Amino acid sequence: VVLKIIKHYQEEGQGNEVVQGVLLGLVVDDRLEITNCFPFPQHTEDDADFDEVQYQMEMMRSLRHVNIDHLHVGWYQSTYYGSFVTRALLDSQFSYQHAIEESVVLIYDPIKTAQGSLSLKAYRLTPKLMEVCKEKDFSPEALKKANIAYENMFEEVPIVIKNSYLINVMLWELEKKSAVADRHELLSLASSNHLGKSLQLLMDRVDEMSQDIVKYNTYLRNVSKQQQQKHQYQQRRQQENIQRQSRGEPPLPEEDINKLFKPPQPPPRMESLLIAGQINTYCQNIKEFNAQNLGKLFMARALQDYNN
């Protein structure tokens, strides 16, 4: 499955192009075994009549006919510098997890993998976030009541990769064929470009967060202003009733103040949580890049001392 995901990205993923596919497998005891996968085909605007659900059903039906695991257990997606914490991923994973409880999403990072170590992580939505998504209420009050923050939106599921004997033999053959010079490239400090790109993406998300904070502060000012208007209206109404009573006239009828002053709609806060989660991911990437460079420096110095 891992090799198929990597092959899918190598064939169709260019730059920041995201590739996706379906995971197949079965539940054994308390673990999920992912034993097969197939990609979503790349389609353009001209393929408006392409039915993704029908395509998945036909693929699983064909796999079942040849006696291959065909049970749907989630999906996979590549990521561009770790920028996978998006509303699209949240909505997709909710749909999968709501329909199939054990569903996971595998996130494959080709940028980190190209640095010398496989980057593959599995995520699920937490039960708290699943309840909020079912209610479809992403107001600040609802998220605060559910105690949802970016730290408890996703839960990472540990992955254990098991290779068949044939794959182990193939990997052993590839390792023997690889040149020694290629292995030394792992000590190169050529990750500065990746670090700069991560910093640029981080600044973009911080700008988005700042804009979202401005919107929320505007909403709070509007609420405060409306509360003052309500208070002034109630005071004028009370004074008018006192004057009418002094003249022996009946007081004015009570009115629904909420109809007179329609409360402003609070901005949805889910986007802010996703942006905060993405900022945290970029910070982790930068931290890892710095740690890798420091480790490479120590290793290069040790090799130099050894050669001397």
Backbone as numpy.savetxt, mean C-alpha at the origin, in Angstrom:
# Nx Ny Nz CAx CAy CAz Cx Cy Cz
7.14 -20.07 -8.13 6.30 -18.87 -8.13 7.17 -17.62 -8.13
8.23 -17.63 -7.32 9.13 -16.47 -7.25 9.78 -16.22 -8.61
10.25 -17.28 -9.24 10.89 -17.12 -10.55 9.90 -16.62 -11.60
8.65 -17.06 -11.52 7.64 -16.58 -12.48 7.36 -15.10 -12.28
7.32 -14.66 -11.01 7.08 -13.23 -10.73 8.23 -12.39 -11.27
9.47 -12.85 -11.01 10.64 -12.12 -11.50 10.65 -12.10 -13.03
10.34 -13.23 -13.65 10.31 -13.32 -15.11 9.24 -12.39 -15.68
8.09 -12.31 -15.01 7.02 -11.43 -15.48 7.49 -9.98 -15.50
8.17 -9.55 -14.44 8.64 -8.17 -14.41 9.73 -7.94 -15.46
10.65 -8.90 -15.61 11.73 -8.73 -16.57 11.19 -8.60 -17.99
10.07 -9.25 -18.28 9.52 -9.23 -19.63 8.62 -8.03 -19.89
7.84 -7.61 -18.89 6.83 -6.58 -19.13 7.00 -5.33 -18.29
7.77 -5.39 -17.20 7.93 -4.21 -16.35 9.13 -3.39 -16.77
8.88 -2.18 -17.18 9.97 -1.29 -17.59 9.93 -0.03 -16.72
11.03 0.23 -16.00 11.08 1.42 -15.16 10.05 1.35 -14.04
9.14 2.32 -14.03 8.12 2.35 -12.97 6.84 1.65 -13.37
6.90 0.84 -14.44 5.72 0.07 -14.85 5.45 -1.03 -13.83
4.19 -1.12 -13.37 3.80 -2.10 -12.36 3.19 -3.31 -13.04
3.64 -4.49 -12.66 3.05 -5.73 -13.18 2.31 -6.43 -12.04
1.25 -7.12 -12.38 0.41 -7.78 -11.40 0.02 -9.16 -11.90
-0.39 -10.01 -10.96 -0.82 -11.35 -11.32 -1.58 -12.01 -10.19
-2.01 -13.22 -10.43 -2.84 -13.99 -9.50 -2.01 -15.07 -8.84
-2.23 -15.28 -7.54 -1.56 -16.33 -6.79 -2.54 -17.49 -6.60
-2.03 -18.70 -6.78 -2.84 -19.90 -6.62 -2.17 -20.81 -5.60
-2.97 -21.60 -4.90 -2.41 -22.50 -3.90 -3.49 -23.13 -3.06
-3.16 -23.38 -1.79 -4.10 -24.02 -0.88 -3.67 -23.76 0.55
-4.62 -23.94 1.47 -4.36 -23.77 2.90 -4.06 -25.14 3.51
-2.90 -25.24 4.17 -2.50 -26.48 4.83 -2.26 -26.16 6.30
-3.09 -26.75 7.17 -3.01 -26.49 8.62 -3.15 -24.98 8.87
-2.09 -24.36 9.42 -2.18 -22.93 9.75 -1.31 -22.09 8.83
-1.00 -22.59 7.65 -0.17 -21.82 6.72 -0.81 -21.85 5.32
-0.43 -20.85 4.56 -0.90 -20.73 3.18 0.23 -21.13 2.24
0.01 -22.13 1.43 1.03 -22.58 0.49 0.69 -22.03 -0.90
1.57 -21.19 -1.43 1.38 -20.62 -2.76 2.22 -21.45 -3.72
1.56 -22.16 -4.61 2.24 -23.14 -5.45 2.24 -22.78 -6.93
1.48 -21.76 -7.33 1.43 -21.40 -8.74 0.97 -19.95 -8.87
1.16 -19.39 -10.04 0.70 -18.03 -10.31 0.61 -17.83 -11.81
-0.12 -16.81 -12.22 -0.14 -16.42 -13.62 -0.34 -14.90 -13.69
0.21 -14.26 -14.72 0.18 -12.80 -14.78 -1.12 -12.25 -15.36
-1.41 -11.00 -15.01 -2.45 -10.25 -15.71 -1.85 -9.74 -17.01
-2.54 -9.90 -18.14 -1.99 -9.38 -19.39 -2.00 -7.85 -19.42
-1.00 -7.29 -20.06 -0.96 -5.83 -20.22 -1.96 -5.44 -21.31
-2.90 -4.55 -20.96 -3.86 -4.10 -21.97 -3.93 -2.58 -21.96
-4.19 -2.04 -23.11 -4.22 -0.59 -23.30 -5.66 -0.10 -23.32
-5.81 1.20 -23.60 -7.15 1.79 -23.67 -7.96 1.20 -24.82
-7.27 0.67 -25.83 -7.99 0.06 -26.95 -8.70 -1.22 -26.53
-8.21 -1.86 -25.45 -8.83 -3.11 -24.97 -9.90 -2.79 -23.94
-10.84 -1.94 -24.29 -11.85 -1.51 -23.33 -12.80 -2.65 -22.97
-12.94 -3.63 -23.87 -13.87 -4.73 -23.62 -13.21 -5.90 -22.89
-11.94 -5.70 -22.44 -11.25 -6.78 -21.72 -11.87 -6.98 -20.34
-12.30 -8.20 -20.05 -12.91 -8.54 -18.77 -11.89 -9.29 -17.92
-11.35 -8.61 -16.90 -10.29 -9.18 -16.08 -10.80 -10.38 -15.28
-12.02 -10.28 -14.75 -12.57 -11.38 -13.95 -12.78 -12.62 -14.82
-13.33 -12.42 -16.01 -13.55 -13.54 -16.92 -12.23 -14.19 -17.31
-11.19 -13.37 -17.50 -9.88 -13.91 -17.83 -9.35 -14.79 -16.71
-9.49 -14.34 -15.47 -9.03 -15.14 -14.33 -9.79 -16.46 -14.25
-11.10 -16.42 -14.44 -11.91 -17.64 -14.36 -11.50 -18.64 -15.44
-11.26 -18.16 -16.65 -10.85 -19.06 -17.73 -9.48 -19.68 -17.46
-8.55 -18.87 -16.92 -7.23 -19.40 -16.60 -7.30 -20.47 -15.52
-8.07 -20.21 -14.46 -8.19 -21.19 -13.37 -8.91 -22.45 -13.85
-9.87 -22.30 -14.75 -10.57 -23.45 -15.31 -9.61 -24.30 -16.14
-8.75 -23.66 -16.92 -7.78 -24.40 -17.73 -6.77 -25.13 -16.85
-6.31 -24.47 -15.77 -5.37 -25.12 -14.85 -6.00 -26.32 -14.16
-7.27 -26.20 -13.83 -7.96 -27.32 -13.17 -8.05 -28.52 -14.11
-8.22 -28.26 -15.40 -8.34 -29.36 -16.37 -7.05 -30.14 -16.50
-5.90 -29.48 -16.25 -4.62 -30.19 -16.32 -4.11 -30.56 -14.93
-5.00 -30.52 -13.95 -4.70 -31.01 -12.60 -3.58 -30.22 -11.92
-3.63 -28.87 -12.06 -2.69 -27.98 -11.38 -3.47 -27.17 -10.35
-2.83 -26.85 -9.21 -3.51 -26.08 -8.17 -4.15 -24.83 -8.78
-5.44 -24.67 -8.54 -6.19 -23.59 -9.19 -6.98 -22.75 -8.19
-6.79 -22.96 -6.89 -7.54 -22.20 -5.90 -6.93 -20.81 -5.74
-7.77 -19.80 -5.79 -7.34 -18.40 -5.73 -6.98 -18.04 -4.29
-5.74 -17.59 -4.04 -5.33 -17.27 -2.67 -4.70 -15.88 -2.56
-4.84 -15.05 -3.59 -4.30 -13.70 -3.49 -3.75 -13.22 -4.82
-2.84 -12.25 -4.75 -2.29 -11.64 -5.96 -0.91 -11.10 -5.65
-0.19 -10.75 -6.69 1.14 -10.17 -6.51 1.25 -8.90 -7.33
2.23 -8.06 -6.93 2.44 -6.78 -7.62 3.90 -6.37 -7.45
4.47 -5.83 -8.50 5.81 -5.26 -8.38 5.68 -3.84 -7.83
6.77 -3.31 -7.33 6.75 -1.96 -6.76 7.93 -1.16 -7.28
7.78 0.13 -7.31 8.81 1.04 -7.81 9.36 1.82 -6.63
10.56 1.45 -6.18 11.19 2.07 -5.00 10.29 2.00 -3.77
9.55 0.90 -3.64 8.73 0.70 -2.45 7.45 1.52 -2.41
7.02 2.08 -3.56 5.82 2.93 -3.57 4.57 2.10 -3.83
4.27 1.20 -2.90 3.11 0.32 -3.08 1.96 0.65 -2.14
2.18 1.51 -1.15 1.11 1.84 -0.19 0.20 2.88 -0.85
-0.76 2.40 -1.62 -1.66 3.27 -2.37 -3.11 2.87 -2.11
-4.01 3.76 -2.53 -5.44 3.46 -2.37 -5.86 2.29 -3.28
-5.23 2.20 -4.47 -5.56 1.10 -5.38 -5.22 -0.25 -4.75
-4.03 -0.34 -4.12 -3.66 -1.60 -3.47 -4.59 -1.90 -2.29
-4.96 -0.85 -1.53 -5.85 -1.05 -0.40 -7.20 -1.60 -0.86
-7.76 -0.99 -1.91 -9.07 -1.44 -2.41 -9.00 -2.85 -2.98
-7.92 -3.14 -3.71 -7.79 -4.48 -4.31 -7.64 -5.55 -3.23
-6.78 -5.29 -2.24 -6.58 -6.28 -1.20 -7.84 -6.47 -0.36
-8.58 -5.39 -0.15 -9.85 -5.54 0.57 -10.82 -6.43 -0.19
-10.90 -6.25 -1.52 -11.79 -7.09 -2.33 -11.38 -8.55 -2.25
-10.07 -8.81 -2.37 -9.58 -10.19 -2.29 -9.85 -10.78 -0.91
-9.48 -10.03 0.13 -9.56 -10.55 1.49 -11.01 -10.69 1.94
-11.88 -9.84 1.44 -13.31 -9.93 1.78 -13.94 -11.16 1.15
-13.51 -11.49 -0.07 -14.06 -12.65 -0.76 -13.38 -13.95 -0.32
-12.06 -13.90 -0.14 -11.27 -15.08 0.26 -10.44 -14.68 1.46
-10.81 -15.17 2.63 -10.27 -14.67 3.89 -8.76 -14.80 3.98
-8.18 -15.87 3.43 -6.74 -16.09 3.60 -5.89 -15.37 2.56
-6.48 -14.52 1.73 -5.75 -13.87 0.64 -4.61 -12.99 1.16
-3.52 -12.99 0.41 -2.38 -12.13 0.69 -1.98 -11.42 -0.59
-1.19 -10.37 -0.46 -0.59 -9.72 -1.62 0.93 -9.81 -1.46
1.59 -10.32 -2.48 3.05 -10.39 -2.50 3.58 -9.15 -3.21
4.51 -8.45 -2.56 5.12 -7.25 -3.13 6.56 -7.58 -3.51
6.84 -7.49 -4.80 8.18 -7.77 -5.31 8.85 -6.46 -5.68
10.04 -6.22 -5.12 10.78 -4.99 -5.36 11.99 -5.31 -6.24
11.93 -5.02 -7.55 13.07 -5.34 -8.43 14.28 -4.45 -8.18
14.07 -3.24 -7.65 15.20 -2.35 -7.39 16.10 -2.93 -6.31
15.49 -3.35 -5.19 16.28 -3.95 -4.12 16.86 -5.29 -4.55
16.08 -6.05 -5.33 16.57 -7.35 -5.77 17.81 -7.20 -6.64
17.84 -6.14 -7.46 19.00 -5.90 -8.32 20.25 -5.57 -7.51
20.08 -5.18 -6.24 21.23 -4.86 -5.38 21.87 -6.11 -4.78
21.26 -7.27 -5.03 21.93 -8.50 -4.60 21.15 -9.39 -3.66
19.95 -8.96 -3.20 19.17 -9.82 -2.31 17.70 -9.74 -2.71
17.04 -10.89 -2.73 15.64 -10.95 -3.14 14.77 -10.15 -2.17
13.94 -9.26 -2.72 13.02 -8.46 -1.91 11.59 -8.88 -2.24
11.00 -9.68 -1.37 9.65 -10.19 -1.56 8.96 -10.21 -0.21
7.85 -9.50 -0.09 7.14 -9.43 1.18 5.65 -9.70 0.97
5.03 -10.28 1.98 3.60 -10.60 1.92 2.86 -9.74 2.95
1.73 -9.18 2.53 0.95 -8.29 3.40 -0.52 -8.69 3.38
-1.17 -8.36 4.49 -2.63 -8.49 4.62 -3.16 -7.24 5.32
-4.43 -6.95 5.12 -5.06 -5.87 5.87 -5.38 -6.35 7.27
-5.19 -5.50 8.25 -5.48 -5.87 9.63 -7.00 -5.95 9.83
-7.45 -6.72 10.84 -8.90 -6.80 11.10 -9.56 -5.45 11.34
-8.85 -4.54 12.02 -9.42 -3.20 12.26 -9.69 -2.48 10.95
-8.71 -2.52 10.05 -8.88 -1.82 8.77 -9.94 -2.50 7.92
-10.08 -3.82 8.01 -11.12 -4.52 7.27 -12.50 -4.05 7.70
-12.68 -3.85 9.01 -13.98 -3.37 9.51 -14.27 -1.96 9.00
-13.25 -1.10 9.00 -13.44 0.27 8.51 -13.78 0.27 7.03
-13.10 -0.58 6.25 -13.36 -0.64 4.81 -14.75 -1.19 4.53
-15.24 -2.10 5.37 -16.60 -2.61 5.18 -17.63 -1.51 5.39
-17.40 -0.66 6.39 -18.32 0.45 6.66 -18.17 1.58 5.64
-17.02 1.65 4.97 -16.73 2.69 3.97 -16.84 4.10 4.57
-16.49 4.20 5.84 -16.50 5.50 6.51 -15.07 5.84 6.88
-14.47 6.76 6.11 -13.07 7.12 6.32 -12.95 8.52 6.92
-13.97 8.94 7.63 -13.93 10.24 8.28 -12.94 10.22 9.45
-12.45 11.39 9.87 -11.51 11.41 11.00 -12.08 10.77 12.26
-13.39 10.97 12.50 -14.00 10.41 13.71 -14.02 8.88 13.66
-14.38 8.32 12.48 -14.44 6.87 12.35 -13.07 6.23 12.51
-12.05 6.82 11.91 -10.69 6.26 12.01 -10.16 6.39 13.43
-10.52 7.51 14.09 -10.08 7.69 15.47 -10.77 6.69 16.39
-12.06 6.45 16.14 -12.80 5.50 16.96 -12.25 4.08 16.80
-11.87 3.73 15.57 -11.32 2.40 15.30 -9.85 2.31 15.68
-9.25 3.43 16.09 -7.83 3.48 16.48 -6.94 3.00 15.33
-7.20 3.57 14.14 -6.44 3.21 12.95 -5.34 4.24 12.72
-4.12 3.77 12.61 -2.97 4.59 12.22 -2.22 3.85 11.13
-1.25 4.51 10.52 -0.55 3.85 9.41 0.23 2.63 9.88
0.58 2.59 11.18 1.34 1.44 11.69 0.51 0.17 11.74
-0.82 0.28 11.90 -1.66 -0.92 12.03 -2.64 -1.06 10.88
-2.25 -0.57 9.68 -3.09 -0.76 8.50 -2.80 -2.11 7.83
-1.52 -2.43 7.72 -1.11 -3.68 7.08 -0.35 -4.53 8.09
-0.49 -5.83 7.95 0.31 -6.76 8.74 1.15 -7.61 7.78
2.43 -7.71 8.09 3.33 -8.49 7.24 3.31 -9.95 7.66
3.22 -10.81 6.67 3.16 -12.26 6.91 4.53 -12.84 6.56
5.14 -13.60 7.46 6.46 -14.18 7.16 6.39 -15.14 5.98
7.46 -15.14 5.17 7.52 -15.97 3.96 8.63 -17.00 4.12
8.34 -18.22 3.75 9.34 -19.28 3.67 9.31 -19.81 2.24
10.43 -19.70 1.52 10.50 -20.12 0.13 11.13 -21.52 0.08
10.44 -22.43 -0.59 10.94 -23.79 -0.74 11.12 -24.09 -2.22
12.31 -24.48 -2.59 12.61 -24.80 -3.99 12.51 -26.29 -4.24
12.12 -26.64 -5.45 12.18 -28.04 -5.85 13.64 -28.41 -6.12
13.91 -29.71 -6.23 15.29 -30.15 -6.45 15.80 -29.67 -7.80
14.94 -29.63 -8.80 15.37 -29.18 -10.13 15.76 -27.70 -10.10
15.01 -26.88 -9.36 15.35 -25.47 -9.27 16.66 -25.29 -8.52
16.88 -26.07 -7.47 18.16 -25.99 -6.73 19.34 -26.33 -7.64
19.16 -27.34 -8.50 20.21 -27.71 -9.45 20.47 -26.56 -10.43
19.37 -25.94 -10.94 19.52 -24.85 -11.89 20.25 -23.66 -11.25
19.87 -23.32 -10.00 20.54 -22.21 -9.32 22.01 -22.51 -9.08
22.31 -23.76 -8.78 23.71 -24.15 -8.57 24.51 -24.00 -9.86
23.89 -24.40 -10.99 24.56 -24.25 -12.29 24.77 -22.77 -12.62
23.77 -21.93 -12.34 23.91 -20.51 -12.62 25.00 -19.88 -11.76
25.12 -20.32 -10.52 26.15 -19.77 -9.64 27.54 -20.14 -10.14
27.69 -21.36 -10.65 29.00 -21.78 -11.15 29.38 -21.01 -12.42
28.38 -20.63 -13.23 28.66 -19.92 -14.48 28.91 -18.43 -14.26
28.44 -17.90 -13.12 28.58 -16.46 -12.89 30.05 -16.09 -12.73
30.42 -14.96 -13.30 31.82 -14.51 -13.25 32.14 -13.95 -11.87
33.41 -14.06 -11.48 33.83 -13.53 -10.19 33.69 -12.02 -10.14
33.92 -11.36 -11.28 33.81 -9.89 -11.32 32.39 -9.44 -10.99
31.41 -10.23 -11.45 30.02 -9.85 -11.16 29.74 -9.90 -9.67
30.35 -10.84 -8.97 30.13 -10.92 -7.53 30.75 -9.72 -6.82
31.90 -9.25 -7.33 32.53 -8.09 -6.69 31.71 -6.82 -6.89
30.83 -6.80 -7.89 30.01 -5.62 -8.11 29.05 -5.38 -6.95
28.79 -6.41 -6.17 27.91 -6.24 -5.02 28.52 -5.29 -3.99
29.86 -5.11 -4.04 30.52 -4.19 -3.11 30.56 -2.77 -3.64
30.02 -2.56 -4.84 30.03 -1.22 -5.42 29.11 -0.29 -4.65
29.51 0.98 -4.55 28.69 1.98 -3.88 27.81 2.73 -4.87
27.31 2.03 -5.87 26.54 2.65 -6.94 25.07 2.78 -6.59
24.75 2.80 -5.31 23.35 2.95 -4.89 22.99 4.40 -4.65
23.90 5.34 -4.98 23.59 6.75 -4.75 22.40 7.19 -5.58
22.28 6.66 -6.83 21.12 6.99 -7.66 19.84 6.54 -7.01
19.85 5.32 -6.45 18.66 4.80 -5.78 18.34 5.64 -4.54
19.38 6.04 -3.83 19.17 6.87 -2.65 18.55 8.22 -3.03
19.08 8.81 -4.11 18.54 10.09 -4.57 17.10 9.97 -5.02
16.77 8.88 -5.71 15.39 8.68 -6.16 14.46 8.50 -4.98
14.90 7.73 -3.98 14.07 7.53 -2.79 13.84 8.85 -2.05
14.88 9.69 -1.99 14.74 11.00 -1.34 13.76 11.89 -2.11
13.81 11.82 -3.45 12.89 12.62 -4.26 11.44 12.17 -4.04
11.23 10.85 -4.04 9.88 10.33 -3.79 9.40 10.68 -2.38
10.33 10.64 -1.42 9.98 11.01 -0.06 9.54 12.47 0.02
10.27 13.35 -0.65 9.89 14.77 -0.64 8.53 14.99 -1.31
8.25 14.24 -2.38 6.95 14.36 -3.04 5.81 13.96 -2.09
6.02 12.88 -1.35 4.97 12.44 -0.41 4.82 13.43 0.74
5.93 14.02 1.19 5.85 15.03 2.25 5.07 16.24 1.77
5.27 16.63 0.50 4.50 17.74 -0.07 3.01 17.41 -0.09
2.69 16.17 -0.48 1.29 15.76 -0.49 0.70 15.78 0.92
1.51 15.35 1.88 1.04 15.37 3.27 0.79 16.82 3.72
1.66 17.74 3.33 1.49 19.15 3.69 0.19 19.71 3.10
-0.08 19.38 1.85 -1.31 19.83 1.21 -2.54 19.26 1.92
-2.43 18.01 2.32 -3.56 17.39 3.03 -3.78 18.03 4.39
-2.69 18.40 5.06 -2.80 19.08 6.36 -3.46 20.45 6.19
-3.11 21.14 5.09 -3.74 22.45 4.82 -5.24 22.28 4.64
-5.65 21.25 3.90 -7.08 21.00 3.70 -7.78 20.73 5.04
-7.12 19.94 5.89 -7.75 19.61 7.17 -7.82 20.83 8.08
-6.79 21.67 8.06 -6.82 22.89 8.87 -7.90 23.85 8.38
-8.10 23.90 7.06 -9.19 24.72 6.51 -10.54 24.22 6.98
-10.69 22.90 7.01 -11.95 22.31 7.51 -12.17 22.68 8.98
-11.11 22.62 9.79 -11.25 22.96 11.21 -11.63 24.44 11.39
-11.04 25.31 10.57 -11.39 26.74 10.65 -12.85 26.96 10.26
-13.31 26.26 9.23 -14.72 26.39 8.82 -15.66 25.91 9.90
-15.28 24.81 10.57 -16.13 24.30 11.67 -16.18 25.31 12.81
-15.02 25.88 13.17 -14.98 26.87 14.25 -15.81 28.11 13.89
-15.69 28.55 12.65 -16.45 29.71 12.19 -17.95 29.45 12.23
-18.34 28.25 11.84 -19.77 27.91 11.86 -20.29 27.82 13.29
-19.48 27.32 14.20 -19.90 27.25 15.60 -20.15 28.65 16.16
-19.31 29.60 15.79 -19.53 30.98 16.22 -20.83 31.53 15.64
-21.10 31.24 14.37 -22.33 31.71 13.74 -23.56 31.09 14.42
-23.47 29.82 14.78 -24.57 29.18 15.49 -24.82 29.85 16.83
-23.73 30.13 17.54 -23.85 30.75 18.86 -24.47 32.14 18.75
-24.01 32.92 17.76 -24.57 34.26 17.56 -26.04 34.18 17.18
-26.42 33.23 16.36 -27.82 33.07 15.96 -28.69 32.72 17.16
-28.20 31.79 17.99 -28.97 31.39 19.17 -29.14 32.56 20.14
-28.10 33.38 20.29 -28.21 34.55 21.17 -29.24 35.55 20.64
-29.20 35.83 19.33 -30.19 36.75 18.74 -31.60 36.20 18.90
-31.75 34.91 18.69 -33.06 34.28 18.82 -33.58 34.39 20.25
-32.68 34.18 21.19 -33.07 34.27 22.61 -33.49 35.70 22.97
-32.76 36.70 22.49 -33.11 38.10 22.77 -34.45 38.47 22.14
-34.70 37.99 20.93 -35.99 38.26 20.28 -37.14 37.66 21.07
-36.96 36.44 21.60 -38.02 35.80 22.37 -38.28 36.56 23.67
-37.19 37.06 24.30 -37.37 37.84 25.53 -38.16 39.11 25.24
-37.86 39.79 24.14 -38.60 40.99 23.76 -40.06 40.67 23.44
-40.30 39.57 22.76 -41.68 39.19 22.42 -42.47 38.86 23.67
-41.82 38.19 24.63 -42.52 37.87 25.88 -42.86 39.14 26.66
-41.97 40.15 26.63 -42.25 41.42 27.33 -43.43 42.15 26.68
-43.65 41.92 25.38 -44.78 42.55 24.70 -46.03 41.68 24.73
-45.90 40.51 25.40 -47.04 39.61 25.48 -47.25 38.78 24.24
-46.28 38.68 23.39 -46.39 37.88 22.17 -45.79 36.50 22.39
-46.31 35.50 21.66 -45.76 34.14 21.82 -44.34 34.08 21.28
-43.48 33.22 21.86 -42.10 33.11 21.37 -42.06 32.48 19.97
-40.97 32.74 19.27 -40.79 32.16 17.94 -40.62 30.64 18.05
-41.13 29.90 17.06 -41.00 28.43 17.13 -39.55 27.98 17.03
-39.30 26.86 17.69 -37.95 26.29 17.63 -37.65 25.79 16.23
-36.44 26.02 15.74 -36.01 25.56 14.43 -34.80 24.64 14.57
-34.72 23.73 13.62 -33.57 22.81 13.62 -32.34 23.58 13.13
-31.46 23.85 14.06 -30.31 24.67 13.74 -29.36 23.98 12.76
-29.40 22.64 12.74 -28.53 21.91 11.82 -28.98 22.06 10.37
-30.31 22.35 10.19 -30.79 22.59 8.83 -30.40 23.99 8.36
-30.39 24.94 9.29 -29.99 26.30 8.93 -28.49 26.39 8.66
-27.71 25.65 9.46 -26.24 25.67 9.31 -25.78 24.24 9.00
-25.69 23.96 7.72 -25.26 22.62 7.32 -23.77 22.45 7.62
-23.43 21.45 8.43 -22.01 21.30 8.82 -21.15 20.96 7.61
-19.94 21.52 7.54 -19.04 21.21 6.41 -18.59 19.75 6.44
-18.40 19.21 5.25 -17.97 17.81 5.15 -16.50 17.67 5.52
-16.17 16.79 6.44 -14.75 16.60 6.78 -14.02 15.90 5.64
-12.80 16.27 5.37 -12.04 15.58 4.31 -11.73 14.15 4.72
-11.79 13.21 3.78 -11.45 11.82 4.13 -10.00 11.72 4.58
-9.76 10.89 5.59 -8.42 10.81 6.18 -7.65 9.57 5.74
-8.30 8.71 4.94 -7.60 7.50 4.52 -6.39 7.82 3.67
-6.52 8.82 2.78 -5.38 9.18 1.94 -4.19 9.64 2.79
-4.48 10.37 3.86 -3.40 10.82 4.74 -2.69 9.65 5.39
-3.46 8.64 5.81 -2.85 7.47 6.42 -1.97 6.73 5.41
-2.46 6.62 4.17 -1.68 5.93 3.15 -0.39 6.70 2.84
-0.50 8.03 2.78 0.70 8.84 2.53 1.69 8.67 3.68
1.18 8.65 4.92 2.07 8.45 6.07 2.74 7.09 6.02
1.97 6.07 5.61 2.57 4.74 5.47 3.63 4.70 4.39
3.38 5.43 3.27 4.36 5.46 2.20 5.62 6.20 2.63
5.45 7.30 3.39 6.61 8.04 3.91 7.45 7.12 4.80
6.79 6.33 5.62 7.51 5.41 6.49 8.29 4.38 5.66
7.67 3.91 4.56 8.35 2.95 3.69 9.59 3.55 3.06
9.48 4.79 2.56 10.64 5.46 1.95 11.75 5.67 2.98
11.37 6.03 4.20 12.38 6.21 5.26 13.11 4.91 5.54
12.36 3.79 5.55 12.99 2.49 5.75 13.94 2.17 4.61
13.53 2.51 3.36 14.41 2.27 2.21 15.72 3.05 2.34
15.60 4.33 2.71 16.79 5.17 2.85 17.69 4.62 3.95
17.08 4.17 5.03 17.85 3.59 6.14 18.59 2.34 5.68
17.90 1.51 4.88 18.54 0.29 4.39 19.67 0.61 3.42
19.46 1.60 2.52 20.51 1.99 1.60 21.75 2.46 2.35
21.55 3.28 3.38 22.68 3.77 4.16 23.41 2.63 4.87
22.62 1.70 5.42 23.23 0.56 6.11 24.02 -0.31 5.13
23.46 -0.51 3.90 24.17 -1.31 2.90 25.48 -0.64 2.51
25.44 0.68 2.28 26.67 1.39 1.90 27.72 1.31 2.99
27.27 1.43 4.25 28.21 1.35 5.37 28.84 -0.04 5.43
27.99 -1.06 5.23 28.51 -2.42 5.23 29.49 -2.66 4.10
29.19 -2.09 2.91 30.09 -2.24 1.76 31.43 -1.55 2.02
31.38 -0.38 2.67 32.62 0.32 2.99 33.50 -0.51 3.91
32.89 -1.09 4.96 33.66 -1.93 5.88 34.23 -3.15 5.16
33.39 -3.77 4.27 33.85 -4.96 3.55 34.98 -4.60 2.59
34.85 -3.47 1.87 35.91 -3.05 0.95 37.21 -2.78 1.70
37.08 -2.14 2.88 38.28 -1.87 3.69 38.91 -3.17 4.18
38.09 -4.13 4.54 38.61 -5.42 5.01 39.32 -6.16 3.86
38.74 -6.10 2.64 39.38 -6.74 1.49 40.71 -6.07 1.16
40.72 -4.73 1.29 41.96 -3.99 1.03 43.04 -4.38 2.02
42.67 -4.44 3.30 43.65 -4.85 4.31 44.14 -6.28 4.07
43.19 -7.16 3.65 43.57 -8.55 3.40 44.54 -8.63 2.24
44.26 -7.89 1.15 45.15 -7.90 -0.01 46.53 -7.34 0.33
46.57 -6.30 1.17 47.84 -5.73 1.60 48.63 -6.74 2.42
